Amino acid sequence: FQLPLARFSGMTGRTSVAQLILSGSVGTLFLDNVFFSADGPAVAAPTPSYAAADVISLFSNAYTNRTVDTWSASWDQADVADVQVAGNDVKKYSNLVFSGTEFTTATVNASTMTHFSFDLWTPDPTAAPAEFKVKLVDFGANNAFGGSDDKEHELTFSAATTPALATGSWVTFNIPLSQFTGLTTRANLAQLIFVSAPASRTAFIDNVLFHK
């Protein structure tokens, strides 16, 4: 059970919580991992320090961002909201199964870039078997979805990978583009897809960019 404290509408103060009472008719109960947790980060993600000339930014307060058509396409299963964390703009995904970010109006030529980077903060459990997946899609020379020239590749991250998923702290994913081995062209990148397993994760995303 993960209960928003807002549901306890009569508990108008939370500075001196002293009792927890459970009642019901289910008989014997075994309880574990009883704790309070933050719904979101209290501090902003680390500010990237790459030279602006070496960056193609999709979302970051540190750089001028490219045009992104949507951070939650009509075909995805995710809710996204623009929020601020310590004065910094952040994308908050909730009910995340898979998100579709599209920049098809102005595709990205990342041919000279070496890395894809983003910051992730989640309040949800990240121990095995939890996974977070990242997919990049290039539309190929015809610069349109479909056809034999589209290329894509998906990477999977867990608590055992580098970087490792973590709960309640910012994790910077600075991924060499060479790891996207199926992405054999990068001149017309048009889609970014985040996938959560298990589904319905909450994820805060910042500093989504390509760099060299």
Coordinates of N, CA and C in Angstrom, one line a residue:
F1 N 0.8 -1.2 0.0 CA 0.0 0.0 0.0 C 0.9 1.2 0.0
Q2 N 0.6 2.2 -0.9 CA 1.2 3.5 -0.9 C 0.1 4.5 -0.8
L3 N 0.0 5.1 0.4 CA -1.2 6.0 0.6 C -0.7 7.5 0.6
P4 N -1.3 8.3 -0.2 CA -1.0 9.8 -0.1 C -1.5 10.3 1.2
L5 N -0.7 11.1 1.9 CA -1.1 11.7 3.1 C -2.3 12.6 3.0
A6 N -2.5 13.1 1.8 CA -3.6 14.0 1.5 C -4.9 13.2 1.8
R7 N -4.9 11.9 1.7 CA -6.2 11.2 1.9 C -6.6 11.2 3.4
F8 N -5.7 11.4 4.3 CA -6.0 11.5 5.7 C -6.5 13.0 5.9
S9 N -7.7 13.3 5.4 CA -8.1 14.7 5.4 C -8.3 15.3 6.8
G10 N -8.5 14.5 7.8 CA -8.7 15.1 9.1 C -7.4 15.4 9.8
M11 N -6.3 14.8 9.3 CA -5.0 15.0 9.9 C -4.4 16.3 9.4
T12 N -4.9 17.5 9.9 CA -4.5 18.8 9.4 C -3.1 19.2 9.8
G13 N -2.5 18.5 10.8 CA -1.1 18.7 11.2 C -0.3 17.5 11.1
R14 N 1.0 17.6 10.7 CA 1.8 16.4 10.6 C 3.2 16.6 11.3
T15 N 3.3 17.6 12.1 CA 4.6 17.8 12.7 C 4.9 17.0 13.9
S16 N 3.9 16.3 14.5 CA 4.1 15.5 15.7 C 3.3 14.2 15.6
V17 N 3.4 13.5 14.5 CA 2.7 12.2 14.3 C 3.2 11.2 15.4
A18 N 2.3 10.6 16.1 CA 2.7 9.8 17.3 C 2.0 8.4 17.3
Q19 N 1.0 8.2 16.5 CA 0.3 6.9 16.6 C 0.0 6.4 15.2
L20 N 0.0 5.1 15.1 CA -0.5 4.4 13.9 C -1.4 3.3 14.4
I21 N -2.7 3.3 13.9 CA -3.7 2.3 14.4 C -4.2 1.6 13.1
L22 N -4.2 0.3 13.2 CA -4.7 -0.5 12.1 C -5.9 -1.3 12.7
S23 N -7.0 -1.4 11.9 CA -8.1 -2.1 12.3 C -8.8 -2.8 11.0
G24 N -9.5 -3.8 11.3 CA -10.1 -4.5 10.2 C -10.6 -5.9 10.6
S25 N -11.0 -6.7 9.6 CA -11.5 -8.0 9.9 C -10.8 -9.1 9.1
V26 N -9.5 -8.9 8.8 CA -8.8 -9.8 7.9 C -8.0 -10.9 8.8
G27 N -8.0 -10.7 10.1 CA -7.4 -11.7 10.9 C -5.9 -11.4 11.1
T28 N -5.0 -12.4 10.8 CA -3.6 -12.3 11.0 C -3.0 -11.4 9.9
L29 N -2.1 -10.5 10.3 CA -1.4 -9.6 9.4 C 0.1 -9.7 9.6
F30 N 0.9 -9.7 8.5 CA 2.3 -9.5 8.6 C 2.6 -8.2 7.9
L31 N 3.4 -7.3 8.6 CA 3.7 -6.0 8.1 C 5.2 -5.8 7.9
D32 N 5.6 -5.1 6.9 CA 7.0 -4.7 6.7 C 7.1 -3.4 6.0
N33 N 8.2 -2.8 6.1 CA 8.5 -1.5 5.3 C 7.4 -0.5 5.6
V34 N 7.2 -0.2 6.8 CA 6.2 0.9 7.2 C 7.0 2.2 7.4
F35 N 6.8 3.1 6.5 CA 7.5 4.4 6.5 C 6.8 5.5 5.8
F36 N 7.2 6.7 6.1 CA 6.7 7.9 5.4 C 7.8 8.2 4.3
S37 N 7.3 8.7 3.1 CA 8.2 9.0 2.1 C 7.8 10.3 1.4
A38 N 8.8 10.9 0.8 CA 8.5 12.1 0.0 C 7.8 11.8 -1.3
D39 N 6.9 12.6 -1.7 CA 6.2 12.5 -3.0 C 7.1 12.9 -4.2
G40 N 8.1 13.8 -3.9 CA 9.0 14.3 -4.9 C 10.3 14.8 -4.3
P41 N 11.2 15.1 -5.1 CA 12.5 15.5 -4.6 C 12.5 16.9 -3.9
A42 N 13.3 17.0 -2.9 CA 13.4 18.3 -2.2 C 14.4 19.2 -2.8
V43 N 15.4 18.6 -3.5 CA 16.4 19.4 -4.1 C 16.4 19.2 -5.6
A44 N 16.9 20.2 -6.4 CA 17.0 20.0 -7.8 C 18.0 19.1 -8.3
A45 N 17.9 18.6 -9.5 CA 18.9 17.7 -10.1 C 20.2 18.5 -10.3
P46 N 21.3 17.8 -10.3 CA 22.6 18.5 -10.6 C 22.5 19.3 -11.9
T47 N 23.0 20.5 -11.9 CA 23.1 21.3 -13.1 C 24.2 20.8 -14.0
P48 N 23.9 20.4 -15.2 CA 24.9 19.9 -16.2 C 25.9 21.1 -16.5
S49 N 27.1 20.8 -16.8 CA 28.1 21.8 -17.0 C 28.8 21.6 -18.3
Y50 N 28.2 20.9 -19.3 CA 28.8 20.8 -20.6 C 28.8 22.1 -21.3
A51 N 29.7 22.4 -22.2 CA 29.7 23.6 -23.0 C 28.5 23.6 -23.9
A52 N 27.9 24.8 -23.9 CA 26.6 24.9 -24.7 C 26.8 24.5 -26.1
A53 N 28.0 24.8 -26.7 CA 28.2 24.4 -28.1 C 28.3 22.9 -28.3
D54 N 28.4 22.1 -27.2 CA 28.5 20.7 -27.3 C 27.2 20.0 -26.9
V55 N 26.1 20.7 -26.8 CA 24.9 20.2 -26.3 C 23.7 20.4 -27.3
I56 N 22.9 19.4 -27.4 CA 21.6 19.5 -28.0 C 20.6 19.2 -26.9
S57 N 19.9 20.2 -26.4 CA 19.0 20.0 -25.2 C 17.6 19.9 -25.6
L58 N 16.9 18.9 -25.0 CA 15.5 18.8 -25.2 C 14.7 19.4 -24.0
F59 N 15.3 19.3 -22.8 CA 14.7 19.9 -21.6 C 15.7 20.1 -20.6
S60 N 16.0 21.4 -20.3 CA 17.0 21.7 -19.2 C 16.9 23.2 -19.0
N61 N 17.0 23.7 -17.8 CA 17.1 25.1 -17.5 C 18.5 25.6 -17.8
A62 N 19.5 24.7 -18.0 CA 20.8 25.1 -18.2 C 21.2 25.5 -19.7
Y63 N 20.3 25.2 -20.6 CA 20.5 25.4 -22.0 C 19.3 25.9 -22.8
T64 N 19.5 26.4 -24.0 CA 18.3 26.6 -24.9 C 17.8 25.3 -25.4
N65 N 16.5 25.1 -25.2 CA 16.0 23.8 -25.6 C 15.5 23.8 -27.1
R66 N 15.6 22.6 -27.7 CA 15.0 22.4 -29.0 C 13.5 22.2 -28.9
T67 N 12.8 22.4 -30.0 CA 11.4 22.2 -30.1 C 11.0 20.7 -29.8
V68 N 10.2 20.5 -28.9 CA 9.6 19.2 -28.6 C 8.1 19.2 -28.8
D69 N 7.6 18.4 -29.7 CA 6.1 18.4 -30.0 C 5.3 18.0 -28.8
T70 N 5.7 17.0 -28.1 CA 5.0 16.5 -26.9 C 5.9 15.7 -26.0
W71 N 5.6 15.7 -24.7 CA 6.3 14.9 -23.8 C 5.4 13.7 -23.4
S72 N 4.2 13.6 -23.9 CA 3.3 12.5 -23.7 C 2.4 12.4 -24.9
A73 N 2.8 11.5 -25.8 CA 2.1 11.4 -27.1 C 0.8 10.7 -26.9
S74 N -0.1 10.9 -27.8 CA -1.5 10.3 -27.7 C -1.5 8.8 -27.6
W75 N -0.4 8.1 -28.0 CA -0.4 6.7 -28.1 C 0.3 6.1 -26.8
D76 N 0.8 7.0 -25.9 CA 1.5 6.4 -24.7 C 0.6 6.1 -23.6
Q77 N 1.1 5.6 -22.5 CA 0.4 5.4 -21.3 C 1.1 6.0 -20.1
A78 N 0.9 7.3 -20.0 CA 1.5 8.1 -18.9 C 0.8 9.4 -18.8
D79 N 0.9 10.0 -17.6 CA 0.5 11.4 -17.3 C 1.7 12.2 -17.0
V80 N 1.8 13.4 -17.6 CA 2.9 14.3 -17.4 C 2.5 15.7 -17.0
A81 N 3.2 16.3 -16.1 CA 2.9 17.6 -15.6 C 4.3 18.4 -15.5
D82 N 4.2 19.7 -15.7 CA 5.4 20.5 -15.5 C 5.3 21.0 -14.1
V83 N 6.4 20.7 -13.3 CA 6.4 21.1 -11.9 C 7.8 21.8 -11.7
Q84 N 7.9 22.4 -10.5 CA 9.2 23.0 -10.1 C 9.7 22.3 -8.9
V85 N 11.0 22.1 -8.9 CA 11.7 21.5 -7.7 C 12.8 22.5 -7.3
A86 N 12.7 23.1 -6.2 CA 13.7 24.1 -5.7 C 13.9 25.2 -6.8
G87 N 12.8 25.6 -7.5 CA 12.9 26.6 -8.5 C 13.3 26.2 -9.9
N88 N 13.5 24.9 -10.0 CA 14.0 24.3 -11.3 C 12.9 23.6 -12.0
D89 N 12.7 23.8 -13.3 CA 11.6 23.1 -14.0 C 11.9 21.6 -14.2
V90 N 10.9 20.8 -14.0 CA 11.1 19.4 -14.0 C 9.8 18.8 -14.6
K91 N 10.0 17.7 -15.4 CA 8.8 16.9 -15.9 C 8.5 15.8 -14.9
K92 N 7.2 15.8 -14.4 CA 6.8 14.8 -13.5 C 5.8 13.8 -14.2
Y93 N 6.3 12.6 -14.3 CA 5.4 11.5 -14.9 C 4.8 10.7 -13.8
S94 N 3.5 10.5 -13.9 CA 2.8 9.6 -13.0 C 2.0 8.6 -13.8
N95 N 1.7 7.5 -13.1 CA 1.0 6.4 -13.8 C 1.8 6.0 -15.1
L96 N 3.1 6.0 -14.9 CA 4.0 5.7 -16.0 C 4.1 4.2 -16.4
V97 N 3.5 3.9 -17.5 CA 3.7 2.6 -18.1 C 4.8 2.7 -19.2
F98 N 4.5 3.6 -20.2 CA 5.5 4.0 -21.2 C 5.1 5.4 -21.7
S99 N 6.1 6.3 -21.8 CA 5.9 7.6 -22.2 C 6.5 7.8 -23.6
G100 N 5.8 8.6 -24.4 CA 6.3 8.9 -25.8 C 6.6 10.4 -25.9
T101 N 7.9 10.7 -26.0 CA 8.3 12.1 -26.3 C 8.6 12.2 -27.8
E102 N 8.0 13.1 -28.5 CA 8.2 13.3 -29.9 C 8.7 14.7 -30.3
F103 N 9.7 14.7 -31.1 CA 10.2 15.9 -31.7 C 10.3 15.7 -33.2
T104 N 9.2 15.4 -33.8 CA 9.1 15.1 -35.2 C 9.1 16.4 -36.1
T105 N 8.6 17.5 -35.5 CA 8.6 18.7 -36.3 C 10.0 19.2 -36.7
A106 N 10.9 19.0 -35.7 CA 12.3 19.4 -35.9 C 13.1 18.2 -35.4
T107 N 13.4 17.2 -36.2 CA 14.1 16.1 -35.7 C 15.5 16.5 -35.3
V108 N 16.2 15.7 -34.5 CA 17.5 16.0 -34.0 C 18.6 15.3 -34.7
N109 N 19.6 16.0 -35.2 CA 20.8 15.4 -35.8 C 21.8 15.3 -34.7
A110 N 21.9 14.1 -34.1 CA 22.9 13.8 -33.1 C 24.1 13.0 -33.6
S111 N 24.4 13.2 -34.9 CA 25.5 12.4 -35.5 C 26.8 12.7 -34.9
T112 N 27.0 13.9 -34.4 CA 28.3 14.3 -33.8 C 28.3 14.2 -32.3
M113 N 27.2 13.9 -31.7 CA 27.1 13.7 -30.3 C 27.6 12.4 -29.8
T114 N 28.1 12.3 -28.6 CA 28.6 11.0 -28.1 C 27.8 10.4 -27.0
H115 N 26.9 11.2 -26.3 CA 26.2 10.7 -25.1 C 24.7 11.2 -25.2
F116 N 23.9 10.4 -24.6 CA 22.5 10.9 -24.2 C 22.4 10.9 -22.7
S117 N 21.9 12.0 -22.2 CA 21.9 12.1 -20.7 C 20.5 12.6 -20.2
F118 N 20.1 12.2 -19.0 CA 19.0 12.7 -18.3 C 19.1 12.4 -16.8
D119 N 18.3 13.1 -16.0 CA 18.3 12.8 -14.6 C 17.0 12.3 -14.2
L120 N 17.0 11.3 -13.3 CA 15.8 10.6 -12.9 C 15.7 10.6 -11.3
W121 N 14.5 10.9 -10.8 CA 14.2 10.8 -9.4 C 12.9 10.1 -9.3
T122 N 12.8 9.0 -8.5 CA 11.5 8.3 -8.3 C 11.4 8.0 -6.8
P123 N 10.1 8.1 -6.3 CA 9.8 7.7 -4.9 C 9.5 6.2 -4.8
D124 N 9.5 5.5 -5.9 CA 9.0 4.1 -5.9 C 10.1 3.1 -5.7
P125 N 9.8 1.9 -5.3 CA 10.9 0.9 -5.1 C 11.7 0.6 -6.4
T126 N 13.0 0.5 -6.2 CA 13.8 0.2 -7.4 C 14.6 -1.1 -7.2
A127 N 14.4 -1.8 -6.2 CA 15.0 -3.1 -6.0 C 14.5 -4.1 -7.1
A128 N 15.3 -5.1 -7.4 CA 14.8 -6.1 -8.3 C 13.5 -6.7 -7.9
P129 N 12.6 -6.8 -8.9 CA 12.8 -6.9 -10.3 C 12.5 -5.6 -11.1
A130 N 12.5 -4.4 -10.4 CA 12.2 -3.2 -11.0 C 13.1 -2.8 -12.1
E131 N 12.6 -2.2 -13.2 CA 13.5 -1.8 -14.3 C 13.0 -0.5 -14.9
F132 N 13.8 0.2 -15.5 CA 13.5 1.5 -16.2 C 14.2 1.4 -17.5
K133 N 13.4 1.6 -18.6 CA 14.0 1.4 -20.0 C 13.9 2.7 -20.7
V134 N 14.9 2.9 -21.6 CA 15.0 4.1 -22.4 C 15.2 3.7 -23.9
K135 N 14.4 4.2 -24.7 CA 14.5 3.9 -26.2 C 14.6 5.2 -27.0
L136 N 15.5 5.2 -28.0 CA 15.6 6.3 -28.9 C 15.2 5.7 -30.3
V137 N 14.6 6.6 -31.1 CA 14.1 6.2 -32.4 C 14.5 7.2 -33.4
D138 N 15.2 6.8 -34.5 CA 15.6 7.6 -35.6 C 14.7 7.3 -36.8
F139 N 14.2 8.3 -37.5 CA 13.2 8.1 -38.6 C 13.9 7.9 -39.9
G140 N 15.3 7.9 -39.9 CA 16.0 7.6 -41.2 C 16.0 8.7 -42.2
A141 N 16.6 8.4 -43.3 CA 16.8 9.4 -44.4 C 15.5 10.1 -44.9
N142 N 14.4 9.3 -44.8 CA 13.1 9.9 -45.3 C 12.5 10.8 -44.3
N143 N 13.1 10.9 -43.1 CA 12.6 11.8 -42.0 C 11.1 11.6 -41.7
A144 N 10.6 10.4 -41.8 CA 9.2 10.1 -41.5 C 9.1 8.7 -40.8
F145 N 8.1 8.5 -40.0 CA 7.8 7.3 -39.3 C 7.4 6.2 -40.4
G146 N 8.0 5.0 -40.2 CA 7.7 3.9 -41.1 C 8.7 3.8 -42.2
G147 N 8.7 2.7 -42.9 CA 9.7 2.4 -43.9 C 10.8 1.7 -43.3
S148 N 11.7 1.2 -44.2 CA 12.8 0.3 -43.8 C 14.0 1.0 -43.2
D149 N 13.9 2.4 -43.2 CA 15.1 3.1 -42.8 C 15.0 3.5 -41.3
D150 N 13.9 3.3 -40.7 CA 13.8 3.6 -39.2 C 14.7 2.8 -38.4
K151 N 15.4 3.4 -37.4 CA 16.3 2.6 -36.5 C 15.9 3.0 -35.1
E152 N 16.1 2.0 -34.2 CA 15.8 2.2 -32.8 C 16.6 1.3 -31.9
H153 N 16.7 1.6 -30.6 CA 17.3 0.7 -29.7 C 16.8 1.1 -28.3
E154 N 16.6 0.1 -27.5 CA 16.2 0.3 -26.1 C 17.2 -0.3 -25.1
L155 N 17.5 0.5 -24.1 CA 18.4 0.0 -23.0 C 17.6 -0.2 -21.7
T156 N 18.0 -1.1 -20.9 CA 17.3 -1.4 -19.7 C 18.2 -1.2 -18.5
F157 N 17.7 -0.5 -17.5 CA 18.5 -0.2 -16.3 C 17.7 -0.8 -15.0
S158 N 18.5 -1.1 -14.0 CA 18.0 -1.7 -12.8 C 18.9 -1.3 -11.7
A159 N 18.6 -1.9 -10.5 CA 19.5 -1.6 -9.3 C 20.8 -2.2 -9.5
A160 N 21.0 -3.1 -10.5 CA 22.3 -3.8 -10.6 C 23.1 -3.2 -11.8
T161 N 22.6 -2.2 -12.5 CA 23.3 -1.7 -13.7 C 24.2 -0.5 -13.3
T162 N 24.9 0.0 -14.2 CA 25.6 1.3 -14.1 C 25.2 2.2 -15.2
P163 N 24.5 3.4 -14.8 CA 24.2 3.7 -13.4 C 23.1 2.8 -12.8
A164 N 22.9 2.8 -11.5 CA 21.9 2.0 -10.9 C 20.7 2.8 -10.5
L165 N 19.5 2.2 -10.7 CA 18.3 2.8 -10.2 C 18.4 3.0 -8.7
A166 N 17.8 4.1 -8.2 CA 17.8 4.4 -6.8 C 16.5 5.0 -6.4
T167 N 16.0 4.8 -5.2 CA 14.8 5.4 -4.7 C 15.1 6.6 -3.9
G168 N 14.4 7.7 -4.2 CA 14.6 8.9 -3.3 C 15.8 9.7 -3.5
S169 N 16.5 9.6 -4.7 CA 17.7 10.4 -5.0 C 17.8 10.6 -6.5
W170 N 18.4 11.7 -6.9 CA 18.6 11.9 -8.3 C 19.7 11.0 -8.8
V171 N 19.4 10.4 -9.9 CA 20.4 9.6 -10.6 C 20.7 10.2 -12.0
T172 N 21.9 10.4 -12.4 CA 22.2 10.9 -13.7 C 22.6 9.8 -14.6
F173 N 21.8 9.6 -15.7 CA 22.1 8.6 -16.7 C 22.8 9.3 -17.9
N174 N 24.1 9.1 -17.9 CA 25.0 9.7 -18.9 C 25.4 8.6 -19.8
I175 N 24.7 8.3 -20.8 CA 24.8 7.0 -21.6 C 25.5 7.2 -22.9
P176 N 26.6 6.6 -23.1 CA 27.3 6.6 -24.4 C 26.3 6.2 -25.5
L177 N 26.2 7.0 -26.6 CA 25.3 6.6 -27.7 C 25.7 5.3 -28.3
S178 N 26.9 4.9 -28.2 CA 27.4 3.7 -28.8 C 26.7 2.5 -28.1
Q179 N 26.1 2.6 -26.9 CA 25.4 1.5 -26.3 C 24.1 1.3 -27.0
F180 N 23.6 2.2 -27.7 CA 22.3 2.0 -28.5 C 22.7 1.4 -29.8
T181 N 23.1 0.1 -29.7 CA 23.8 -0.5 -30.9 C 22.8 -0.7 -32.1
G182 N 21.5 -0.7 -31.9 CA 20.6 -0.8 -33.0 C 20.3 0.5 -33.6
L183 N 20.8 1.6 -33.0 CA 20.5 2.9 -33.5 C 21.7 3.3 -34.5
T184 N 21.7 2.7 -35.6 CA 22.8 2.8 -36.5 C 22.8 4.1 -37.3
T185 N 21.7 4.9 -37.2 CA 21.7 6.3 -37.8 C 21.2 7.2 -36.7
R186 N 21.7 8.4 -36.6 CA 21.3 9.4 -35.6 C 21.0 10.8 -36.2
A187 N 20.8 10.8 -37.5 CA 20.7 12.2 -38.1 C 19.3 12.7 -38.0
N188 N 18.3 11.8 -37.8 CA 16.9 12.2 -37.7 C 16.2 11.6 -36.5
L189 N 16.8 11.8 -35.3 CA 16.1 11.3 -34.1 C 14.8 12.0 -33.9
A190 N 13.8 11.3 -33.6 CA 12.4 11.8 -33.5 C 11.6 11.4 -32.3
Q191 N 12.0 10.4 -31.6 CA 11.2 9.9 -30.5 C 12.2 9.4 -29.4
L192 N 11.7 9.7 -28.1 CA 12.3 9.2 -26.9 C 11.2 8.5 -26.1
I193 N 11.4 7.3 -25.7 CA 10.4 6.5 -25.0 C 11.0 6.1 -23.6
F194 N 10.3 6.4 -22.5 CA 10.7 5.8 -21.2 C 9.7 4.8 -20.9
V195 N 10.1 3.6 -20.3 CA 9.3 2.5 -20.0 C 9.6 2.2 -18.5
S196 N 8.5 2.0 -17.7 CA 8.6 1.6 -16.3 C 8.1 0.2 -16.1
A197 N 8.9 -0.6 -15.4 CA 8.4 -2.0 -15.0 C 8.8 -2.1 -13.5
P198 N 7.9 -2.3 -12.6 CA 6.4 -2.4 -12.9 C 5.8 -1.1 -13.3
A199 N 4.6 -1.2 -13.9 CA 3.9 0.0 -14.4 C 3.5 0.9 -13.3
S200 N 3.0 2.1 -13.7 CA 2.4 3.1 -12.8 C 3.4 3.7 -11.9
R201 N 4.6 3.8 -12.3 CA 5.7 4.5 -11.5 C 5.5 6.0 -11.6
T202 N 5.9 6.7 -10.6 CA 6.1 8.1 -10.6 C 7.6 8.4 -10.9
A203 N 7.8 9.3 -11.8 CA 9.2 9.6 -12.2 C 9.3 11.1 -12.5
F204 N 10.3 11.7 -11.9 CA 10.7 13.1 -12.2 C 11.9 13.1 -13.1
I205 N 11.8 13.8 -14.2 CA 12.8 13.8 -15.2 C 13.3 15.2 -15.5
D206 N 14.7 15.4 -15.6 CA 15.2 16.7 -15.8 C 16.5 16.5 -16.7
N207 N 16.9 17.6 -17.3 CA 18.2 17.7 -18.1 C 18.3 16.6 -19.1
V208 N 17.3 16.6 -20.0 CA 17.3 15.6 -21.1 C 18.0 16.2 -22.3
L209 N 19.1 15.6 -22.6 CA 20.0 16.2 -23.6 C 21.0 15.2 -24.3
F210 N 21.5 15.6 -25.4 CA 22.6 15.0 -26.1 C 23.8 15.9 -25.9
H211 N 25.0 15.2 -25.8 CA 26.2 16.1 -25.7 C 27.4 15.3 -26.2
K212 N 28.5 16.0 -26.4 CA 29.8 15.4 -26.8 C 30.9 16.0 -25.9

